[in-house]
Amino acid sequence: MLKIAIQKSGRLNEDSIKLLKECGIELNNGNKQLKASAFNFPIEVYFFRDDDIPQYVYDGVADIGIVGENVLLEKAKDIDLAYRLGFGKCRLSVAVPKSLSYNGIADLEGMKIATTYSVILQNYLNEKKINAEIHEISGSVEIAPGIGLADAICDLVSSGSTLFTNGLKEVEVILKSEAVIVSNKNLSAEKKAILEKLLMRIHSVKSAKNNKYIMLNAPNNQLKNIAALLPGSKSPTIVPLAEEGWSSVQSVVNENDFWEVIEKLKQFQAEGIVVMPIEKMVL
Ligand code: ATP
Ligand code: MG
């Protein structure tokens, strides 16, 4: 059995369970318990506070875990980053009161900065050769300047609305973070094999999410142009249509290039373009 640690409650809990589910892994009880097992995959799920996960993975209490990269770097345990999951995206930023004029990082010199990420912040300040006082607190960092506890803060931001409502402005981005799979460095061969299987499934789910299946009709004299736009996994599937001089083209298109590709396809006289979600994509 591979033991995986996920967040008990909080921002990463739901997406972590959803990811396992999309990988065909059904858990036998919810996260009210400390532990769950799967019916159909050799995995055991432990629910912990996210801050504890790097330590538990390092100690071998869990073999792997899902945490924000920010937590991985802050805890600085000797464990591996096995895979970037693409959810839980946020950034760790320095923010100062809106009213303060800020002209660059040198303005942080001598400031008192409140944070729960003292390790990452200290490394950053060292790198930038800035002397500032780090005031470590465990929560509600964003209120620190308002109550006179600090001049600035360093905290996680996604939309920025929390900063805004607390009269703060983001001035430096220290780290861009997302949820990652971390792994103990000394997994047995059996556990490594299970992890490989799991990562293959995760990769299939993630690839499917980033891609769409596309079908269209095109005049034969444009097939070369269209095939160049739609590489597919090898090349697009091209099937002649009953109507003379036309073919049906089927391929996969990446979400990031989607609209650009569609516009070009139209220029190359593509018609009847149908786009469908892909559930799994095994590469
Ligand atoms: P726990 O009780 O497990 O210690 P927590 O309160 O420390 O939970 P959450 O707020 O649930 O943590 O956030 C978990 C992770 O979600 C963060 O470490 C970060 O990687 C990610 N995250 C994504 N967006 C945000 C955001 N806007 N603010 C905070 N964390 C975010
Ligand atoms: Mg936490």
Coordinates of C-alpha atoms and ligand atoms in Angstrom, one line a residue:
M1 CA 0.0 0.0 0.0
L2 CA 1.2 3.5 -0.8
K3 CA 0.3 6.0 1.9
I4 CA -0.7 9.4 0.7
A5 CA -1.2 12.4 3.0
I6 CA -3.7 15.1 1.9
Q7 CA -5.1 18.2 3.6
K8 CA -7.8 17.3 6.1
S9 CA -9.8 20.5 5.5
G10 CA -9.0 23.7 3.7
R11 CA -8.3 24.9 0.2
L12 CA -6.5 21.7 -1.1
N13 CA -8.8 19.1 0.4
E14 CA -11.6 19.0 -2.2
D15 CA -9.3 19.2 -5.2
S16 CA -7.1 16.5 -3.9
I17 CA -10.0 14.1 -3.3
K18 CA -11.4 15.0 -6.7
L19 CA -8.1 14.3 -8.4
L20 CA -8.0 10.8 -6.9
K21 CA -11.6 10.2 -8.0
E22 CA -10.7 11.3 -11.6
C23 CA -7.9 8.8 -11.4
G24 CA -10.5 6.1 -10.7
I25 CA -9.6 5.9 -7.0
E26 CA -12.8 5.7 -4.9
L27 CA -12.3 6.2 -1.1
N28 CA -14.3 4.1 1.4
N29 CA -15.0 6.9 3.8
G30 CA -15.0 10.7 3.8
N31 CA -12.5 12.9 5.5
K32 CA -14.2 12.8 8.8
Q33 CA -11.8 10.0 9.7
L34 CA -8.0 10.3 9.9
K35 CA -7.6 7.5 7.3
A36 CA -9.4 6.2 4.3
S37 CA -8.6 3.3 1.9
A38 CA -9.5 2.8 -1.7
F39 CA -11.5 -0.1 -3.1
N40 CA -9.7 -0.4 -6.3
F41 CA -6.1 0.9 -5.9
P42 CA -3.4 0.0 -3.4
I43 CA -3.4 3.3 -1.6
E44 CA -4.2 4.5 1.8
V45 CA -5.2 8.2 2.4
Y46 CA -4.3 10.1 5.5
F47 CA -5.8 13.5 6.3
F48 CA -3.5 16.0 8.0
R49 CA -3.0 19.7 8.5
D50 CA -1.0 20.8 5.4
D51 CA 1.8 22.2 7.5
D52 CA 2.5 18.7 8.9
I53 CA 2.6 16.9 5.6
P54 CA 6.3 17.6 4.7
Q55 CA 7.5 16.3 8.0
Y56 CA 5.3 13.2 7.9
V57 CA 6.5 12.4 4.3
Y58 CA 10.1 12.9 5.5
D59 CA 9.5 10.6 8.5
G60 CA 7.8 8.0 6.3
V61 CA 4.5 8.2 8.2
A62 CA 3.2 8.9 4.7
D63 CA 5.0 7.9 1.5
I64 CA 3.8 10.8 -0.6
G65 CA 1.6 13.9 0.0
I66 CA -0.2 16.7 -1.7
V67 CA 0.8 20.2 -0.5
G68 CA 1.3 23.7 -1.8
E69 CA 4.8 24.3 -3.1
N70 CA 4.8 27.2 -0.6
V71 CA 4.5 24.7 2.3
L72 CA 7.2 22.4 0.8
L73 CA 9.7 25.3 0.5
E74 CA 8.8 26.7 3.9
K75 CA 9.3 23.4 5.7
A76 CA 12.5 22.7 3.8
K77 CA 12.5 19.0 4.4
D78 CA 14.7 16.7 2.3
I79 CA 11.8 15.2 0.2
D80 CA 11.2 15.1 -3.5
L81 CA 8.8 17.2 -5.6
A82 CA 7.4 14.4 -7.8
Y83 CA 4.7 16.2 -9.8
R84 CA 3.1 19.6 -10.3
L85 CA -0.7 19.3 -10.1
G86 CA -1.9 22.6 -11.6
F87 CA -4.5 23.4 -8.9
G88 CA -4.2 25.5 -5.7
K89 CA -2.4 28.2 -7.7
C90 CA -1.4 31.3 -5.7
R91 CA 1.5 33.5 -5.1
L92 CA 3.5 34.5 -2.0
S93 CA 3.8 38.3 -2.0
V94 CA 4.9 41.2 0.0
A95 CA 2.2 43.8 0.5
V96 CA 2.3 47.3 2.1
P97 CA -0.4 49.8 3.1
K98 CA -2.0 51.4 0.0
S99 CA -1.2 54.8 1.3
L100 CA 2.5 54.1 1.4
S101 CA 4.6 55.2 -1.6
Y102 CA 6.6 52.3 -2.8
N103 CA 9.3 52.6 -5.4
G104 CA 11.0 49.2 -5.2
I105 CA 12.5 46.5 -3.1
A106 CA 15.0 48.8 -1.4
D107 CA 12.0 50.4 0.4
L108 CA 11.7 47.2 2.4
E109 CA 15.0 48.0 4.2
G110 CA 14.4 48.3 7.9
M111 CA 10.8 47.4 7.7
K112 CA 9.0 45.0 10.1
I113 CA 7.3 42.3 7.9
A114 CA 4.7 40.0 9.4
T115 CA 4.4 36.5 7.8
T116 CA 3.8 32.8 8.4
Y117 CA 6.5 32.2 5.8
S118 CA 9.6 33.3 7.6
V119 CA 12.0 30.8 5.9
I120 CA 11.0 31.7 2.3
L121 CA 10.9 35.4 3.1
Q122 CA 14.3 35.4 4.8
N123 CA 15.8 33.6 1.8
Y124 CA 14.3 36.1 -0.5
L125 CA 15.6 39.1 1.6
N126 CA 19.1 37.6 1.8
E127 CA 19.1 37.1 -1.9
K128 CA 18.1 40.7 -2.5
K129 CA 20.5 41.9 0.3
I130 CA 17.7 43.6 2.2
N131 CA 17.8 43.9 6.0
A132 CA 14.3 43.7 7.4
E133 CA 12.8 42.4 10.6
I134 CA 10.6 39.3 10.1
H135 CA 7.8 39.1 12.6
E136 CA 6.4 35.5 12.5
I137 CA 2.7 35.1 13.3
S138 CA 0.5 32.1 12.7
G139 CA -2.5 33.6 11.1
S140 CA -4.6 36.7 10.1
V141 CA -1.4 38.2 8.7
E142 CA -3.3 40.7 6.7
I143 CA -4.5 42.7 9.7
A144 CA -1.0 43.2 11.1
P145 CA -0.2 46.6 9.5
G146 CA -3.7 47.9 10.4
I147 CA -3.1 47.2 14.1
G148 CA 0.4 48.6 14.2
L149 CA 2.1 45.2 14.5
A150 CA 4.1 45.5 11.3
D151 CA 4.9 47.8 8.4
A152 CA 4.3 45.2 5.7
I153 CA 3.2 41.6 5.3
C154 CA 4.2 38.6 3.3
D155 CA 1.3 36.3 2.6
L156 CA -0.4 34.1 0.0
V157 CA -2.5 35.9 -2.5
S158 CA -4.8 34.6 -5.3
S159 CA -7.3 37.2 -6.4
G160 CA -5.9 40.0 -4.2
S161 CA -9.3 40.8 -2.7
T162 CA -8.2 40.1 0.9
L163 CA -5.4 42.5 0.5
F164 CA -7.7 45.1 -1.0
T165 CA -10.3 44.9 1.8
N166 CA -7.5 45.3 4.3
G167 CA -6.1 48.4 2.7
L168 CA -3.0 46.8 1.3
K169 CA -1.3 46.6 -2.1
E170 CA 0.9 43.8 -3.5
V171 CA 4.4 45.1 -4.2
E172 CA 6.7 42.1 -4.6
V173 CA 5.9 38.5 -5.8
I174 CA 8.3 36.2 -4.0
L175 CA 7.0 32.8 -5.2
K176 CA 4.4 31.4 -7.6
S177 CA 2.9 28.3 -6.1
E178 CA 0.6 25.4 -6.9
A179 CA -0.3 22.1 -5.4
V180 CA 2.4 19.4 -5.9
I181 CA 3.0 15.8 -5.1
V182 CA 5.8 15.3 -2.7
S183 CA 7.5 12.0 -2.1
N184 CA 9.7 10.4 0.5
K185 CA 13.2 9.8 -1.0
N186 CA 13.5 6.2 0.1
L187 CA 10.4 4.4 -1.3
S188 CA 10.6 0.7 -1.7
A189 CA 10.5 -0.7 -5.2
E190 CA 6.9 -1.8 -4.7
K191 CA 5.8 1.7 -3.6
K192 CA 7.7 3.3 -6.4
A193 CA 5.8 1.1 -8.8
I194 CA 2.5 2.2 -7.3
L195 CA 3.6 5.8 -7.4
E196 CA 4.5 5.5 -11.1
K197 CA 1.0 4.1 -11.8
L198 CA -0.6 6.9 -9.9
L199 CA 1.4 9.6 -11.7
M200 CA 0.6 8.0 -15.1
R201 CA -3.2 8.3 -14.2
I202 CA -2.8 11.9 -12.9
H203 CA -0.9 12.8 -16.1
S204 CA -3.7 11.3 -18.2
V205 CA -6.3 13.3 -16.3
K206 CA -4.3 16.5 -16.5
S207 CA -3.5 16.1 -20.2
A208 CA -7.2 15.5 -20.9
K209 CA -8.1 18.7 -19.1
N210 CA -5.7 20.7 -21.1
N211 CA -6.9 19.4 -24.4
K212 CA -10.0 19.3 -26.5
Y213 CA -11.1 16.8 -29.2
I214 CA -11.8 18.6 -32.4
M215 CA -13.6 17.4 -35.6
L216 CA -14.1 19.5 -38.7
N217 CA -14.7 19.3 -42.4
A218 CA -12.2 20.8 -44.8
P219 CA -11.6 21.1 -48.6
N220 CA -8.9 18.7 -49.7
N221 CA -6.7 21.5 -51.0
Q222 CA -6.4 23.0 -47.5
L223 CA -5.6 19.7 -45.7
K224 CA -1.9 20.4 -45.6
N225 CA -2.4 23.8 -43.9
I226 CA -4.9 22.3 -41.5
A227 CA -2.8 19.3 -40.6
A228 CA 0.1 21.7 -39.7
L229 CA -2.2 23.4 -37.2
L230 CA -3.5 20.2 -35.7
P231 CA -0.6 17.9 -35.0
G232 CA -2.7 15.5 -32.8
S233 CA -0.9 12.7 -31.0
K234 CA 0.9 11.6 -34.2
S235 CA -0.9 13.4 -37.1
P236 CA -4.6 14.2 -37.4
T237 CA -7.0 11.5 -38.6
I238 CA -8.2 12.4 -42.1
V239 CA -11.1 10.6 -43.6
P240 CA -12.6 11.4 -47.1
L241 CA -16.2 12.6 -47.0
A242 CA -18.9 11.4 -49.4
E243 CA -18.9 14.8 -50.9
E244 CA -16.2 15.0 -53.6
G245 CA -13.1 17.1 -52.7
W246 CA -13.8 17.2 -48.9
S247 CA -12.5 15.4 -45.9
S248 CA -13.2 15.0 -42.2
V249 CA -10.4 15.9 -39.9
Q250 CA -10.1 14.7 -36.2
S251 CA -7.5 15.8 -33.8
V252 CA -6.7 17.2 -30.4
V253 CA -6.1 20.8 -29.7
N254 CA -4.5 22.4 -26.6
E255 CA -6.7 24.7 -24.5
N256 CA -4.0 27.4 -24.5
D257 CA -3.9 27.7 -28.3
F258 CA -7.6 27.0 -28.7
W259 CA -9.1 30.2 -30.0
E260 CA -6.0 31.0 -32.1
V261 CA -6.2 27.6 -33.8
I262 CA -10.0 28.0 -34.4
E263 CA -9.5 31.4 -36.1
K264 CA -6.8 30.0 -38.4
L265 CA -8.9 26.9 -39.2
K266 CA -11.7 29.2 -40.4
Q267 CA -9.2 31.0 -42.6
F268 CA -8.4 27.7 -44.2
Q269 CA -12.1 27.1 -44.9
A270 CA -12.8 24.6 -42.2
E271 CA -16.5 24.0 -41.7
G272 CA -18.7 22.3 -39.2
I273 CA -16.2 22.5 -36.4
V274 CA -17.2 20.4 -33.4
V275 CA -15.2 20.5 -30.1
M276 CA -15.6 18.0 -27.4
P277 CA -14.1 17.6 -23.9
I278 CA -11.8 14.6 -23.4
E279 CA -12.2 12.5 -20.3
K280 CA -8.8 10.7 -20.2
M281 CA -5.8 11.0 -22.4
V282 CA -3.2 8.2 -22.1
L283 CA 0.0 9.3 -23.8
Ligands
ATP1 P1 -4.4 23.7 7.5 O1 -5.5 23.8 8.5 O2 -4.4 22.4 6.8 O3 -3.1 24.1 8.1 P2 -4.3 26.3 6.1 O4 -5.2 27.2 6.7 O5 -2.8 26.4 6.5 O6 -4.8 24.8 6.4 P3 -5.4 26.8 3.4 O7 -5.8 28.2 3.6 O8 -6.4 25.7 3.4 O9 -4.2 26.4 4.5 O10 -4.5 26.7 2.1 C1 -3.8 25.5 1.7 C2 -3.0 25.8 0.5 O11 -3.8 26.3 -0.6 C3 -1.9 26.9 0.7 O12 -0.8 26.4 1.3 C4 -1.6 27.3 -0.7 O13 -0.7 26.4 -1.3 C5 -3.0 27.1 -1.4 N1 -3.7 28.4 -1.8 C6 -4.2 28.7 -3.0 N2 -4.8 29.9 -3.0 C7 -4.6 30.4 -1.8 C8 -5.0 31.7 -1.2 N3 -5.6 32.7 -1.8 N4 -4.6 31.9 0.1 C9 -4.0 30.9 0.8 N5 -3.7 29.7 0.3 C10 -3.9 29.5 -1.0
MG2 MG -1.6 25.2 7.3

